[in-house]
Short mmCIF file of C-alpha atoms in Angstrom, two decimals:
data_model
loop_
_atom_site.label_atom_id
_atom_site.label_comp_id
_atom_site.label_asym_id
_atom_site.label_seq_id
_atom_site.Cartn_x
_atom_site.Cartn_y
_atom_site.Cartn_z
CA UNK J 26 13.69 -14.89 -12.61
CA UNK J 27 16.16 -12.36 -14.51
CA UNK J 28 15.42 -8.80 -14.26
CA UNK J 29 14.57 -6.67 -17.56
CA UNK J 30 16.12 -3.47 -18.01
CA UNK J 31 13.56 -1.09 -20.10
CA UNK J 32 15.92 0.86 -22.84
CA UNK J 33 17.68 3.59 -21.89
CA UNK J 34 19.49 6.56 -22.86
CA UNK J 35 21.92 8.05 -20.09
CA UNK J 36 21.59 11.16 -21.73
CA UNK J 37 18.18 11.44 -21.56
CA UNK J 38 17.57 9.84 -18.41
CA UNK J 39 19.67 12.50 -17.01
CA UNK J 40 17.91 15.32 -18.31
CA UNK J 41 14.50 13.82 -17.15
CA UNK J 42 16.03 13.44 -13.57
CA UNK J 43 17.69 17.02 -13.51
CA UNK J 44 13.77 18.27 -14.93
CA UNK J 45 12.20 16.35 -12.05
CA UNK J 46 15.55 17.57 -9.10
CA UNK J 47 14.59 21.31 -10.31
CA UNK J 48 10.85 21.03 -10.18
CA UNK J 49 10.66 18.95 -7.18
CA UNK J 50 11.31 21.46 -4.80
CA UNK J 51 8.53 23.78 -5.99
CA UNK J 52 5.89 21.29 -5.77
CA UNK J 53 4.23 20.26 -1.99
CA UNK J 54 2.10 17.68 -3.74
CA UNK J 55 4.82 16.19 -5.30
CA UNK J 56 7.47 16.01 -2.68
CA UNK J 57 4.23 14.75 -0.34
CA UNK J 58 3.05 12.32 -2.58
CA UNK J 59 6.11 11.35 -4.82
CA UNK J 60 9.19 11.56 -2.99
CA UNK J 61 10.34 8.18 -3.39
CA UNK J 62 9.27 7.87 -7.31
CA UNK J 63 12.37 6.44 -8.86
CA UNK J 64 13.35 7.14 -12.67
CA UNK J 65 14.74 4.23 -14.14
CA UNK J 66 14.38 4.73 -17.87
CA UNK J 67 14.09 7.50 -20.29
CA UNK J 68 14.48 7.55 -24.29
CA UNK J 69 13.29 10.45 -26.59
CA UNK J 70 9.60 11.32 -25.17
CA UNK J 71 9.15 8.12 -23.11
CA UNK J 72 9.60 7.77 -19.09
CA UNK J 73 9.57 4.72 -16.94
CA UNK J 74 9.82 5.38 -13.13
CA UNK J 75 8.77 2.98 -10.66
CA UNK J 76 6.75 3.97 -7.02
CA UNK J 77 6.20 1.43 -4.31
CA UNK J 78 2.71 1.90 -2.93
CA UNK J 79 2.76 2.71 0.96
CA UNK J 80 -0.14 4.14 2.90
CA UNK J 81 0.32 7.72 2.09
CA UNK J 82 -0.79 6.33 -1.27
CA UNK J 83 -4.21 5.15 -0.20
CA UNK J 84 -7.47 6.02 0.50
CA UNK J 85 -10.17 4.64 3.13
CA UNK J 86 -10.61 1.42 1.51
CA UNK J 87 -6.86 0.77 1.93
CA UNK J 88 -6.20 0.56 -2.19
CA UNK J 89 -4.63 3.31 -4.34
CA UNK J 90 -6.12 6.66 -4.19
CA UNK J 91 -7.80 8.03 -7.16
CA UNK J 92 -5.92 11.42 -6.49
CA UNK J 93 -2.41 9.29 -6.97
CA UNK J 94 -3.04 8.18 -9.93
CA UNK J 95 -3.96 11.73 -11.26
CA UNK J 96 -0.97 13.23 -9.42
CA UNK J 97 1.13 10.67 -11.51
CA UNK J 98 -0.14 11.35 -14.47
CA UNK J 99 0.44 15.10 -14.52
CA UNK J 100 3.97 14.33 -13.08
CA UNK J 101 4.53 11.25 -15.84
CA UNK J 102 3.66 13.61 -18.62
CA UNK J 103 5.81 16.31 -17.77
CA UNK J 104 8.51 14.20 -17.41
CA UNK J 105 7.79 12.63 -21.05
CA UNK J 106 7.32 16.20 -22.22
CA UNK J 107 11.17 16.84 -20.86
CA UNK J 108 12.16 13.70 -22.36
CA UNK J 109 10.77 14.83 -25.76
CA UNK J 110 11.60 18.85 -25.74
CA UNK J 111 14.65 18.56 -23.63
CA UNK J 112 13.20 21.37 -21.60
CA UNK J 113 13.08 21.78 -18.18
CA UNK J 114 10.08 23.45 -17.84
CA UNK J 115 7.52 21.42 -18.97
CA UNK J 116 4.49 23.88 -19.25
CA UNK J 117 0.60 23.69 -17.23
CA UNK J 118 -1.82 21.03 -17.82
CA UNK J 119 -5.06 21.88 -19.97
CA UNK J 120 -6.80 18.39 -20.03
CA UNK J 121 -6.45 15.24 -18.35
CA UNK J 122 -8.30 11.93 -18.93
CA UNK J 123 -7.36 9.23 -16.43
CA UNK J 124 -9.37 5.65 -16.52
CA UNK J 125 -9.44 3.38 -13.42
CA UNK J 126 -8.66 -0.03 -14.72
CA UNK J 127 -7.58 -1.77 -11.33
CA UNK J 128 -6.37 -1.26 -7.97
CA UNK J 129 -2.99 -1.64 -5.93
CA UNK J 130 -2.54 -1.63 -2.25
CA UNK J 131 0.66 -1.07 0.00
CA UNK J 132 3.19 -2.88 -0.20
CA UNK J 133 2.86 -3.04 -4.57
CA UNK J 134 5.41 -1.85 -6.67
CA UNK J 135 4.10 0.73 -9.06
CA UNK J 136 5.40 0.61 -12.49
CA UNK J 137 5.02 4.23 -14.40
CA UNK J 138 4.94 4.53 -18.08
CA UNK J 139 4.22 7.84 -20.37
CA UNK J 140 5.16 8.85 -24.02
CA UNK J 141 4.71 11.76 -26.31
CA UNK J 142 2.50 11.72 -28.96
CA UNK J 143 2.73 14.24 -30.72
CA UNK J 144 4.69 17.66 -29.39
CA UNK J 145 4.37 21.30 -31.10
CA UNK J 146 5.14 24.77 -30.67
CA UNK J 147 2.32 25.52 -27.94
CA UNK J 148 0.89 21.80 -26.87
CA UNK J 149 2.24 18.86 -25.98
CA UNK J 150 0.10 15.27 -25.75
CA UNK J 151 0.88 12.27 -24.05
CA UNK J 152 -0.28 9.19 -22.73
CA UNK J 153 0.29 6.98 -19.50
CA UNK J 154 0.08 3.96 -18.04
CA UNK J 155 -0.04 3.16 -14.10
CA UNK J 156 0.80 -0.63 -13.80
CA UNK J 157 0.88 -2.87 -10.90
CA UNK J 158 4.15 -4.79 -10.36
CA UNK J 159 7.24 -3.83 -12.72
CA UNK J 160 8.23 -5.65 -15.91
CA UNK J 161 9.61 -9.17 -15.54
CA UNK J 162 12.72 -10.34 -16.68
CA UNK J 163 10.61 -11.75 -20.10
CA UNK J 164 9.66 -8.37 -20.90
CA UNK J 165 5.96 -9.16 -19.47
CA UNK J 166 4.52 -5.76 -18.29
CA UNK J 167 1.95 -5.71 -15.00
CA UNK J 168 -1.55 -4.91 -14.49
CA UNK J 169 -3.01 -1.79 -15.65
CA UNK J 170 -4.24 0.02 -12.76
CA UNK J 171 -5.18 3.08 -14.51
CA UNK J 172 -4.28 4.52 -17.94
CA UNK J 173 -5.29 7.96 -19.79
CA UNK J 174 -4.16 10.86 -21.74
CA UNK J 175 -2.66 14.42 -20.52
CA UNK J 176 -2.31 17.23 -22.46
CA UNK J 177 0.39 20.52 -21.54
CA UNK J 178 0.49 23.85 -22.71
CA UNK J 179 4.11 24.00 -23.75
CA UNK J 180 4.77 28.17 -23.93
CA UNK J 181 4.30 28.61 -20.07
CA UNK J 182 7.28 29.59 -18.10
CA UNK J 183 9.05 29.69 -20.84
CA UNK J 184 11.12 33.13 -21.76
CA UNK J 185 10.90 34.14 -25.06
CA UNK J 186 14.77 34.00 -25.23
CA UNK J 187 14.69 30.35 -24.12
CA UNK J 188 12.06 29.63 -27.18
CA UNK J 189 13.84 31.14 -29.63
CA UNK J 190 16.42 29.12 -28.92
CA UNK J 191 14.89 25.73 -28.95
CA UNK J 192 13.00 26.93 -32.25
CA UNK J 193 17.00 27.91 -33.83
CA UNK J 194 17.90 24.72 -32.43
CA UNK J 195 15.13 22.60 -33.37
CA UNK J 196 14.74 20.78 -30.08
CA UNK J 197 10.77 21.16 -30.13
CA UNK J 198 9.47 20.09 -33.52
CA UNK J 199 6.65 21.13 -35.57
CA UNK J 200 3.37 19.21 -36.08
CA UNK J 201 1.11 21.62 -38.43
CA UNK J 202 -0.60 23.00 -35.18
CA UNK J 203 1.85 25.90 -35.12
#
């Protein structure tokens, strides 16, 4: 079986993965929880990063903890947020919606997917998917082991010099909620 390589841009990919080196080391959860998450794709507002499952991961029925899954999906959707905005500070979470679909245990190769839906001057709103096993060489994505929605106030952390400069560059664009 070939392996499929999810599109890609380099540029973007590094951005992502220069966002996640400079918030990493701020974060206990995340460098306790995700410090072996592995980006592997990144296009304008879209992430794919990949996690294999070990016990850390778990909870007392030896399957994937509820509290993973939410960790991922406030890490996946800032990530998608600095794939979108090209910012590196990808604002606080106001909402999250996560659905348990199905499980994973150790040893299973997480596949992480979010995207941007829509991205404006003071929110940002994405979506996710957690998926068990990564996509096959036909392009046939895993099981959904949870899925949801994640929503980011944009404007925190952010200077007001550093917005007025993506707003005279145009790097975050307007959506009517301005």
């Amino acid at each position: 079986m070939s392996t499929y390589t999810h599109p890609s841009d380099p540029s973007t990919l590094s951005h992502v993965q220069s966002t996640w080196d400079f918030i990493r080391p701020n974060s206990s959860i995340y460098n306790h929880l995700l410090s072996d998450i592995r980006l592997v794709a990144a296009t304008k507002g879209r992430i794919i990063a990949h996690l294999d499952v070990t016990p850390i991961h778990t909870n007392s029925k030896n399957i994937l903890h509820g509290a993973v899954s939410g960790t991922l999906c406030d890490w996946a959707g800032g990530m998608a947020i600095a794939a979108e905005t090209g910012l590196q500070k990808t604002g606080v979470s106001t909402d999250m919606h996560v659905s348990y679909c199905s499980t994973a245990k150790v040893g299973d190769t997480l596949e992480i997917e979010a995207w941007v839906g829509r991205a404006g001057k003071n929110l940002g709103f994405t979506g996710f998917e957690i998926r068990r096993g990564v996509t096959n060489g036909e392009g046939k994505k895993g099981v959904v082991v949870a899925m949801g929605s994640h929503t980011k106030f944009l404007l925190f952390g952010q200077g007001k010099s550093e917005i007025k400069e993506e707003k005279r560059e145009g790097t975050v664009e307007g959506n009517g909620s301005e």
